[in-house]
Tab-separated table of C-alpha atoms in Angstrom:
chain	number	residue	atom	x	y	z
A	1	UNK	CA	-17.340	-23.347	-20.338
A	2	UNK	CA	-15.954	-23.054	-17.016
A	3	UNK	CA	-17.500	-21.659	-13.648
A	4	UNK	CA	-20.641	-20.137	-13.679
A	5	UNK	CA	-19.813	-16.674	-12.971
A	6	UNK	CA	-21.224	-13.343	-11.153
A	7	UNK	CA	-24.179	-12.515	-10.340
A	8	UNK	CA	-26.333	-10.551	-12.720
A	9	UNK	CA	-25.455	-6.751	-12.299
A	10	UNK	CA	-28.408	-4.753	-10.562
A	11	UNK	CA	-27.114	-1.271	-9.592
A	12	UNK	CA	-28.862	2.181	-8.676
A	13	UNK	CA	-26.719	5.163	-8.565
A	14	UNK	CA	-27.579	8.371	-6.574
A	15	UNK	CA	-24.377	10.222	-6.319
A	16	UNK	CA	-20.911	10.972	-8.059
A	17	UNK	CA	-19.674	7.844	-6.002
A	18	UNK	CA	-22.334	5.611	-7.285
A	19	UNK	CA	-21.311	6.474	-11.001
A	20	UNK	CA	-17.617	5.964	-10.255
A	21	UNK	CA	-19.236	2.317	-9.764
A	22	UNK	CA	-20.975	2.352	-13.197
A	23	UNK	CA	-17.811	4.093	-14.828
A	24	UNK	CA	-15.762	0.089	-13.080
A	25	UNK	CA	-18.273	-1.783	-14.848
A	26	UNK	CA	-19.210	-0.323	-18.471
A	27	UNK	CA	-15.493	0.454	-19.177
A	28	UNK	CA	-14.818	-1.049	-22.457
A	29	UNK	CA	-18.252	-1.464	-23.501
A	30	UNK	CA	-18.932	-2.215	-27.119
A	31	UNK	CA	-22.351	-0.071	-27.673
A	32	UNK	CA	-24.352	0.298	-31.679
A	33	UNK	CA	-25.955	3.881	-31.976
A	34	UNK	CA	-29.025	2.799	-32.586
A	35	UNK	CA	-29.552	1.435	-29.501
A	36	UNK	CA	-29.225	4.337	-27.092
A	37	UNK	CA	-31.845	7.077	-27.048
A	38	UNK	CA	-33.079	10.623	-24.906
A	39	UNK	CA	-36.538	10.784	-24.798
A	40	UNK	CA	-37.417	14.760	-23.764
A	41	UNK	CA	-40.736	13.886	-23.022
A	42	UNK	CA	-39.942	11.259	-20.285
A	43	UNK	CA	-36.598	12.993	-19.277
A	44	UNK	CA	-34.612	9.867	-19.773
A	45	UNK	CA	-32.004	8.355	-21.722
A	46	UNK	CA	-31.183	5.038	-22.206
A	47	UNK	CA	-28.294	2.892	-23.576
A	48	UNK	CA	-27.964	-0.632	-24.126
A	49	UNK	CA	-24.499	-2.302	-24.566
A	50	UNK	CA	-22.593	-5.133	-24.368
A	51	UNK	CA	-20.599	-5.260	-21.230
A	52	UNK	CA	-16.884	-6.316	-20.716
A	53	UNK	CA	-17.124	-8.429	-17.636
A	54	UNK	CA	-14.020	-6.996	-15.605
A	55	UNK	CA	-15.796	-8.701	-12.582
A	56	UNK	CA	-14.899	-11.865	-14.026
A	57	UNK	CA	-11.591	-11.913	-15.230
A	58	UNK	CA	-9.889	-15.567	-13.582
A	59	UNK	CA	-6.518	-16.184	-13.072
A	60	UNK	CA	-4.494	-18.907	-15.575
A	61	UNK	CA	-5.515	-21.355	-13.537
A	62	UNK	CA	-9.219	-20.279	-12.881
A	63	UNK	CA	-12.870	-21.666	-13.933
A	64	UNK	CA	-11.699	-20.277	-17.463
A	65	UNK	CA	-8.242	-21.384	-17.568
A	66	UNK	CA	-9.185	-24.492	-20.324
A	67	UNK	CA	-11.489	-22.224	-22.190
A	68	UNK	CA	-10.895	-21.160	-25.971
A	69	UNK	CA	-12.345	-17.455	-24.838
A	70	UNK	CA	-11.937	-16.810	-21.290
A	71	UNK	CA	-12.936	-13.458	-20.996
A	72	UNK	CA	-17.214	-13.141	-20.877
A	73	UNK	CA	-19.526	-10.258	-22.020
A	74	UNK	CA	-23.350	-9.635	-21.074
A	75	UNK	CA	-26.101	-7.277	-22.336
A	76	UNK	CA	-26.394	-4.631	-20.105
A	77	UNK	CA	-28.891	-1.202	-19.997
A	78	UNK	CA	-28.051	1.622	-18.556
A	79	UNK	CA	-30.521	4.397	-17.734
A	80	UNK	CA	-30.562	8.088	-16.438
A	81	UNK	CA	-33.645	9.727	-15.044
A	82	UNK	CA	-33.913	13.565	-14.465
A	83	UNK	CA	-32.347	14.298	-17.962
A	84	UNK	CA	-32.780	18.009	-18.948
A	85	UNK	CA	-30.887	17.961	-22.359
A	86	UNK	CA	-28.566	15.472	-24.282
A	87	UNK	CA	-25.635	16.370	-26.405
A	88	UNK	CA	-23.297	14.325	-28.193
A	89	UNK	CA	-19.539	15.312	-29.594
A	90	UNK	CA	-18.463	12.849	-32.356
A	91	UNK	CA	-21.248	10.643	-32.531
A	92	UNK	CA	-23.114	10.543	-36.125
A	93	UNK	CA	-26.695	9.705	-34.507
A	94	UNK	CA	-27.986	9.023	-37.902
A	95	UNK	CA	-25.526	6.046	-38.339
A	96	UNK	CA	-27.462	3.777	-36.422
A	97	UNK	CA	-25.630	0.671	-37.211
A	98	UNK	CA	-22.960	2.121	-36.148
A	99	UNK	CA	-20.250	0.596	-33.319
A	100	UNK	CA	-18.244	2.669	-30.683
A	101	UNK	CA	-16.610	1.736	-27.324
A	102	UNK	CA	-17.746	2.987	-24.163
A	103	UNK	CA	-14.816	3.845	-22.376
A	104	UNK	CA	-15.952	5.759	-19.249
A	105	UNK	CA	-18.606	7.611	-17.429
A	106	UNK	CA	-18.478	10.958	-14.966
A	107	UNK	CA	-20.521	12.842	-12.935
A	108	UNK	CA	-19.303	16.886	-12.325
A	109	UNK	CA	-21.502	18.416	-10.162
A	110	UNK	CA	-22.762	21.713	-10.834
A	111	UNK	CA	-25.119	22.910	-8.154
A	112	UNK	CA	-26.473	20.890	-5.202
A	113	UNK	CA	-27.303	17.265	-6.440
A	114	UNK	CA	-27.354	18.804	-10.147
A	115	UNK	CA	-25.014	18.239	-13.047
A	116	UNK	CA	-23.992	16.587	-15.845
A	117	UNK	CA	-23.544	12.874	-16.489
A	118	UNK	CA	-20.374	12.512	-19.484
A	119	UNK	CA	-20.040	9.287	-21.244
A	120	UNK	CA	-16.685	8.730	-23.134
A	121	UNK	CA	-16.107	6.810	-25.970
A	122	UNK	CA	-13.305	5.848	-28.401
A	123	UNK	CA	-12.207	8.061	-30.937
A	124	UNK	CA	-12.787	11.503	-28.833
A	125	UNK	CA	-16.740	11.004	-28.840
A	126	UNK	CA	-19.285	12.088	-26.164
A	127	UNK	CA	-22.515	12.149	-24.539
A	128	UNK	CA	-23.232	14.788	-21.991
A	129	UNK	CA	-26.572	15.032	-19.815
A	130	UNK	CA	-27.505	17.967	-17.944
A	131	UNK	CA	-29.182	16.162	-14.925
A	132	UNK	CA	-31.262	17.456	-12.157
A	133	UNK	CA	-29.880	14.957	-9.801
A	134	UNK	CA	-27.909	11.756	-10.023
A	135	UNK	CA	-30.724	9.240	-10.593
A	136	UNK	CA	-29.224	5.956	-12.903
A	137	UNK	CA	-29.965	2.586	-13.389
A	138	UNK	CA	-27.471	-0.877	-14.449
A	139	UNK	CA	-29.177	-3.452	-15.079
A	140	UNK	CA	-27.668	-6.512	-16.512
A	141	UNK	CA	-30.360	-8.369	-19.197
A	142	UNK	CA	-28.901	-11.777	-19.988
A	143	UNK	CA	-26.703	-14.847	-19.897
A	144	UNK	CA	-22.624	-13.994	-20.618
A	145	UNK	CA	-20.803	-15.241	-23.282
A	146	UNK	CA	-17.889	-16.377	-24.268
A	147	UNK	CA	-15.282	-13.825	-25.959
A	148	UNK	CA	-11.446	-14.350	-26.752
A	149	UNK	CA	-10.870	-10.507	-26.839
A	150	UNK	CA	-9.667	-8.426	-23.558
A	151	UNK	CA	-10.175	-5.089	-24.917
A	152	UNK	CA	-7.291	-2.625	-25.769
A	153	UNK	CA	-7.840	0.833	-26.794
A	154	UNK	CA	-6.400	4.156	-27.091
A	155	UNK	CA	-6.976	6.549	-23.859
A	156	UNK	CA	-10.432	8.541	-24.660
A	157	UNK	CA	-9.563	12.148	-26.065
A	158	UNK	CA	-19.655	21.208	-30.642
A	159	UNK	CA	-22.239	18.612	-29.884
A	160	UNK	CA	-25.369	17.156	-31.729
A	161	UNK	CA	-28.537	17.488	-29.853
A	162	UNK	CA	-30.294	13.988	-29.496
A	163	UNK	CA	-33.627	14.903	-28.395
């Protein structure tokens, strides 16, 4: 493989501006239902996916150029704090094997600091968090790897509780 790439991703987000930064990074993410949870209890909820590194997309004649996959993916968490309820649209929770694409992620404020935290994925699916304030975590876990697949999709289009 060529170069050795970014840095591992470490980012807090506080405000709608900090999750337009997560939105630029998890676009595109490939994420399995069973590995994303709310946990009531602890007011959080967590997702774990693997990550399209947009960061790292070289030109033809980059670190990557000579590479059978040029384009790298990483395992990457993701974590909200401050969650007051969880709902999905589209999602069958109890598929747990289950693959989707993370396309985006939004924050609409609805009082001061409060709101609600969407996540968009192919096929017209959604999370949305009722949050008392803007309090997330994205946190890169491993080594990239190699992939030959830039991803292509479709533009993203009564909820499930999870907790």
């Amino acid at each position: 493989m060529g170069g050795a790439g970014p840095e591992p991703l470490r980012l807090r987000a506080a405000d709608a501006e900090d999750v337009a930064v997560f939105a630029a990074h998890i676009q595109d993410a490939i994420v399995q239902i069973g590995d994303m949870a709310y946990v009531p209890s602890k007011r959080r909820f967590a997702i774990v996916m693997n990550r399209f590194m947009w960061e790292d997309l070289q030109p033809k004649d980059g670190p990557h150029a000579d590479d059978d996959a040029p384009y790298r993916r990483t395992r990457t968490a993701m974590h909200f704090d401050g969650v007051l309820s969880a709902k999905t649209q589209k999602l069958r929770l109890a598929d747990k094997g289950a693959v989707t694409n993370l396309l985006t992620l939004t924050f609409h404020e609805t009082a001061e600091g409060a709101g609600i935290v969407e996540m968009l994925f192919s096929g017209g699916a959604a999370i949305r968090l009722e949050v008392e304030c803007v309090d997330g975590w994205l946190t890169d876990m491993g080594a990239p790897w190699a992939t030959k697949n830039l991803p292509r999709h479709e533009p993203p289009g009564g909820g499930e509780s999870m907790g």
